[in-house]
Amino acid sequence: MSDATISVEQLYTELRQRILSGEYPCGMKLSENKLAKEFYVSRMPVRESFKHLEQDGLLTILPKSGSYVRSQSLSEAKEGLEVRTFLEALAIRLVIERGEEPVVLEECLTLMAGLLEAEPFDALAFGEMHFRFHRSLVQLAGNDLLTETYDKMRFRSSRQVFFSPMTPGEQKITHREHEKIITLIREKNPVKAEQFIITHLWKRKRKNLINL
């Protein structure tokens, strides 16, 4: 094989999945040489993938030491969840005030329902769709600065937020609460919708045992 057989994006996606799935645990050192041999590429695509993973907050690159799978402290997770909660509360208010139809959210919910019924359950795919549902809500608000701020928080790669394990019961509760979010948007009650999404997201904080 040559470098052309796999793109940097494909390599990045594969390494990201390995980190999020736990195949590469927190603190593990990743070797450019070993990965280059595994994927039959030069070290350059591996190095570029590492840079993307570092930008996501999944990898720590230490000069003269190496690249390590990054762990997120409880303090960092707590702060991120606090910011995320009120970004999404603002988003749902703007969505209602703008009179937007939550069609894109319904599409995400349909795909998530299919994943919940599939065997075996694909936790990574569900996590990705879970993220897409919430980011779509933010994007639907029509505020570019809000979307930019949300994206800078690196939620797409947060194991504590979207990729932490859920029991089947928790999956069903999450799905019902997503349905409720759509219902509240259609009811056009911004105060009630804001309060509900704050409660919805605060549950994830308690689930991860993050002290207030």
Tab-separated table of C-alpha atoms in Angstrom:
chain	number	residue	atom	x	y	z
A	1	MET	CA	0.000	0.000	0.000
A	2	SER	CA	0.998	3.660	-0.440
A	3	ASP	CA	0.112	6.895	1.362
A	4	ALA	CA	-2.684	7.366	-1.186
A	5	THR	CA	-4.576	4.316	0.106
A	6	ILE	CA	-5.728	6.095	3.245
A	7	SER	CA	-6.297	9.803	3.725
A	8	VAL	CA	-5.393	11.844	6.785
A	9	GLU	CA	-9.124	12.220	7.466
A	10	GLN	CA	-9.659	8.440	7.357
A	11	LEU	CA	-6.680	7.825	9.608
A	12	TYR	CA	-7.817	10.525	12.034
A	13	THR	CA	-11.318	9.026	12.133
A	14	GLU	CA	-9.988	5.543	12.880
A	15	LEU	CA	-7.687	6.744	15.657
A	16	ARG	CA	-10.455	8.893	17.132
A	17	GLN	CA	-12.785	5.894	17.258
A	18	ARG	CA	-10.144	3.818	18.991
A	19	ILE	CA	-9.716	6.493	21.645
A	20	LEU	CA	-13.435	7.040	22.191
A	21	SER	CA	-14.143	3.306	22.352
A	22	GLY	CA	-11.465	2.836	25.010
A	23	GLU	CA	-9.277	0.657	22.802
A	24	TYR	CA	-6.632	3.298	23.417
A	25	PRO	CA	-7.047	4.105	27.147
A	26	CYS	CA	-6.225	7.407	28.837
A	27	GLY	CA	-2.494	7.875	29.289
A	28	MET	CA	-1.509	5.471	26.537
A	29	LYS	CA	1.431	6.591	24.407
A	30	LEU	CA	0.821	6.398	20.661
A	31	SER	CA	3.750	5.634	18.392
A	32	GLU	CA	4.016	7.365	15.020
A	33	ASN	CA	6.286	4.599	13.743
A	34	LYS	CA	3.995	1.734	14.777
A	35	LEU	CA	0.900	3.372	13.351
A	36	ALA	CA	2.679	4.246	10.120
A	37	LYS	CA	3.607	0.575	9.719
A	38	GLU	CA	0.098	-0.615	10.625
A	39	PHE	CA	-1.570	1.605	8.024
A	40	TYR	CA	1.239	1.363	5.422
A	41	VAL	CA	1.783	5.113	5.336
A	42	SER	CA	4.632	7.485	6.075
A	43	ARG	CA	4.842	9.259	9.434
A	44	MET	CA	3.465	12.493	7.957
A	45	PRO	CA	-0.225	11.422	7.782
A	46	VAL	CA	0.078	10.017	11.309
A	47	ARG	CA	1.571	13.280	12.543
A	48	GLU	CA	-1.238	15.289	10.892
A	49	SER	CA	-3.843	13.001	12.460
A	50	PHE	CA	-2.223	13.518	15.849
A	51	LYS	CA	-2.538	17.292	15.394
A	52	HIS	CA	-6.271	16.962	14.686
A	53	LEU	CA	-6.712	14.737	17.734
A	54	GLU	CA	-4.849	17.273	19.867
A	55	GLN	CA	-7.179	20.023	18.609
A	56	ASP	CA	-10.116	17.818	19.623
A	57	GLY	CA	-8.696	17.519	23.108
A	58	LEU	CA	-8.189	13.761	22.765
A	59	LEU	CA	-4.410	13.738	22.551
A	60	THR	CA	-1.594	15.515	24.378
A	61	ILE	CA	1.592	16.038	22.369
A	62	LEU	CA	4.649	16.617	24.524
A	63	PRO	CA	7.874	17.754	22.803
A	64	LYS	CA	10.709	15.213	23.171
A	65	SER	CA	8.362	12.865	25.005
A	66	GLY	CA	5.599	11.695	22.691
A	67	SER	CA	1.860	11.718	22.121
A	68	TYR	CA	-0.492	10.472	24.824
A	69	VAL	CA	-4.232	9.824	25.003
A	70	ARG	CA	-5.541	12.693	27.081
A	71	SER	CA	-7.702	12.318	30.157
A	72	GLN	CA	-10.182	15.014	31.175
A	73	SER	CA	-10.275	15.993	34.824
A	74	LEU	CA	-13.558	16.164	36.721
A	75	SER	CA	-13.058	19.903	37.019
A	76	GLU	CA	-12.736	20.295	33.245
A	77	ALA	CA	-15.782	18.097	32.655
A	78	LYS	CA	-17.803	20.084	35.199
A	79	GLU	CA	-16.899	23.414	33.635
A	80	GLY	CA	-17.630	22.164	30.128
A	81	LEU	CA	-21.042	20.828	31.106
A	82	GLU	CA	-21.951	24.073	32.841
A	83	VAL	CA	-21.121	26.113	29.741
A	84	ARG	CA	-22.807	23.643	27.416
A	85	THR	CA	-26.017	23.680	29.442
A	86	PHE	CA	-26.541	27.414	29.142
A	87	LEU	CA	-25.406	27.590	25.506
A	88	GLU	CA	-28.148	25.114	24.654
A	89	ALA	CA	-30.669	26.885	26.873
A	90	LEU	CA	-29.996	30.068	24.894
A	91	ALA	CA	-30.181	28.095	21.652
A	92	ILE	CA	-33.628	26.627	22.338
A	93	ARG	CA	-34.971	30.072	23.269
A	94	LEU	CA	-33.659	31.541	19.998
A	95	VAL	CA	-35.053	28.616	17.992
A	96	ILE	CA	-38.532	29.282	19.434
A	97	GLU	CA	-38.290	33.062	19.036
A	98	ARG	CA	-37.244	32.630	15.391
A	99	GLY	CA	-40.131	30.230	14.776
A	100	GLU	CA	-37.869	27.490	13.447
A	101	GLU	CA	-39.278	24.044	12.693
A	102	PRO	CA	-37.288	21.236	14.379
A	103	VAL	CA	-37.252	18.997	11.293
A	104	VAL	CA	-33.503	18.373	11.486
A	105	LEU	CA	-33.888	17.321	15.131
A	106	GLU	CA	-36.614	14.840	14.153
A	107	GLU	CA	-34.297	13.366	11.529
A	108	CYS	CA	-31.587	12.869	14.141
A	109	LEU	CA	-34.084	11.305	16.520
A	110	THR	CA	-35.257	8.837	13.875
A	111	LEU	CA	-31.677	7.727	13.240
A	112	MET	CA	-31.034	7.401	16.972
A	113	ALA	CA	-34.158	5.244	17.326
A	114	GLY	CA	-32.816	2.931	14.641
A	115	LEU	CA	-29.503	2.631	16.458
A	116	LEU	CA	-31.274	1.784	19.716
A	117	GLU	CA	-33.100	-1.091	18.035
A	118	ALA	CA	-30.061	-2.481	16.200
A	119	GLU	CA	-28.086	-5.476	17.436
A	120	PRO	CA	-25.346	-5.218	18.448
A	121	PHE	CA	-25.707	-1.697	19.812
A	122	ASP	CA	-23.170	0.693	18.245
A	123	ALA	CA	-22.249	3.011	21.124
A	124	LEU	CA	-19.942	5.170	19.004
A	125	ALA	CA	-22.521	5.731	16.282
A	126	PHE	CA	-25.128	6.554	18.929
A	127	GLY	CA	-22.730	9.006	20.570
A	128	GLU	CA	-22.082	10.704	17.236
A	129	MET	CA	-25.811	11.018	16.549
A	130	HIS	CA	-26.419	12.216	20.114
A	131	PHE	CA	-23.885	14.977	19.478
A	132	ARG	CA	-25.467	15.792	16.114
A	133	PHE	CA	-28.890	16.234	17.734
A	134	HIS	CA	-27.594	18.791	20.233
A	135	ARG	CA	-25.337	20.622	17.789
A	136	SER	CA	-28.218	20.820	15.310
A	137	LEU	CA	-30.277	22.509	18.010
A	138	VAL	CA	-27.516	25.090	18.482
A	139	GLN	CA	-27.142	25.604	14.723
A	140	LEU	CA	-30.911	25.968	14.309
A	141	ALA	CA	-30.761	29.033	16.570
A	142	GLY	CA	-29.242	30.968	13.673
A	143	ASN	CA	-26.551	32.660	15.758
A	144	ASP	CA	-23.124	32.119	14.206
A	145	LEU	CA	-21.237	33.232	17.308
A	146	LEU	CA	-23.206	30.778	19.438
A	147	THR	CA	-22.391	27.917	17.052
A	148	GLU	CA	-18.731	28.942	16.910
A	149	THR	CA	-18.511	29.057	20.706
A	150	TYR	CA	-20.192	25.654	20.990
A	151	ASP	CA	-17.759	24.113	18.507
A	152	LYS	CA	-14.763	25.538	20.341
A	153	MET	CA	-15.810	23.562	23.418
A	154	ARG	CA	-14.861	20.316	21.586
A	155	PHE	CA	-18.052	18.558	22.640
A	156	ARG	CA	-17.890	16.231	19.631
A	157	SER	CA	-14.918	14.463	21.185
A	158	SER	CA	-15.943	14.589	24.839
A	159	ARG	CA	-16.158	11.095	26.279
A	160	GLN	CA	-17.842	12.392	29.439
A	161	VAL	CA	-20.598	14.131	27.473
A	162	PHE	CA	-21.564	11.980	24.493
A	163	PHE	CA	-19.571	8.766	24.695
A	164	SER	CA	-19.884	7.705	28.323
A	165	PRO	CA	-21.697	4.354	28.664
A	166	MET	CA	-25.472	4.343	29.076
A	167	THR	CA	-27.625	1.512	30.337
A	168	PRO	CA	-30.576	0.502	28.104
A	169	GLY	CA	-32.843	2.303	30.565
A	170	GLU	CA	-30.796	5.505	30.338
A	171	GLN	CA	-30.856	5.289	26.537
A	172	LYS	CA	-34.651	5.147	26.543
A	173	ILE	CA	-34.925	8.054	28.988
A	174	THR	CA	-32.559	10.147	26.863
A	175	HIS	CA	-34.593	9.336	23.750
A	176	ARG	CA	-37.875	10.350	25.430
A	177	GLU	CA	-36.309	13.595	26.642
A	178	HIS	CA	-35.130	14.382	23.113
A	179	GLU	CA	-38.705	13.850	21.934
A	180	LYS	CA	-39.832	16.272	24.649
A	181	ILE	CA	-37.350	18.903	23.449
A	182	ILE	CA	-38.926	18.761	19.989
A	183	THR	CA	-42.421	18.956	21.470
A	184	LEU	CA	-41.523	22.016	23.547
A	185	ILE	CA	-40.111	23.791	20.504
A	186	ARG	CA	-43.398	23.235	18.709
A	187	GLU	CA	-45.333	24.442	21.749
A	188	LYS	CA	-43.371	27.722	21.496
A	189	ASN	CA	-42.873	28.156	25.241
A	190	PRO	CA	-39.271	29.409	25.619
A	191	VAL	CA	-39.291	29.552	29.427
A	192	LYS	CA	-40.513	25.973	29.797
A	193	ALA	CA	-38.162	24.779	27.056
A	194	GLU	CA	-35.152	26.459	28.653
A	195	GLN	CA	-35.908	24.918	32.027
A	196	PHE	CA	-36.407	21.472	30.549
A	197	ILE	CA	-33.119	21.426	28.646
A	198	ILE	CA	-31.245	22.640	31.723
A	199	THR	CA	-32.728	19.750	33.696
A	200	HIS	CA	-31.989	17.330	30.832
A	201	LEU	CA	-28.314	18.275	30.696
A	202	TRP	CA	-27.841	18.543	34.460
A	203	LYS	CA	-28.694	14.839	34.748
A	204	ARG	CA	-25.521	14.040	32.819
A	205	LYS	CA	-23.545	16.038	35.382
A	206	ARG	CA	-24.987	13.967	38.243
A	207	LYS	CA	-24.468	10.756	36.271
A	208	ASN	CA	-20.749	11.454	36.051
A	209	LEU	CA	-20.515	12.200	39.794
A	210	ILE	CA	-19.257	15.732	39.259
A	211	ASN	CA	-19.593	17.687	42.470
A	212	LEU	CA	-21.198	21.108	42.326
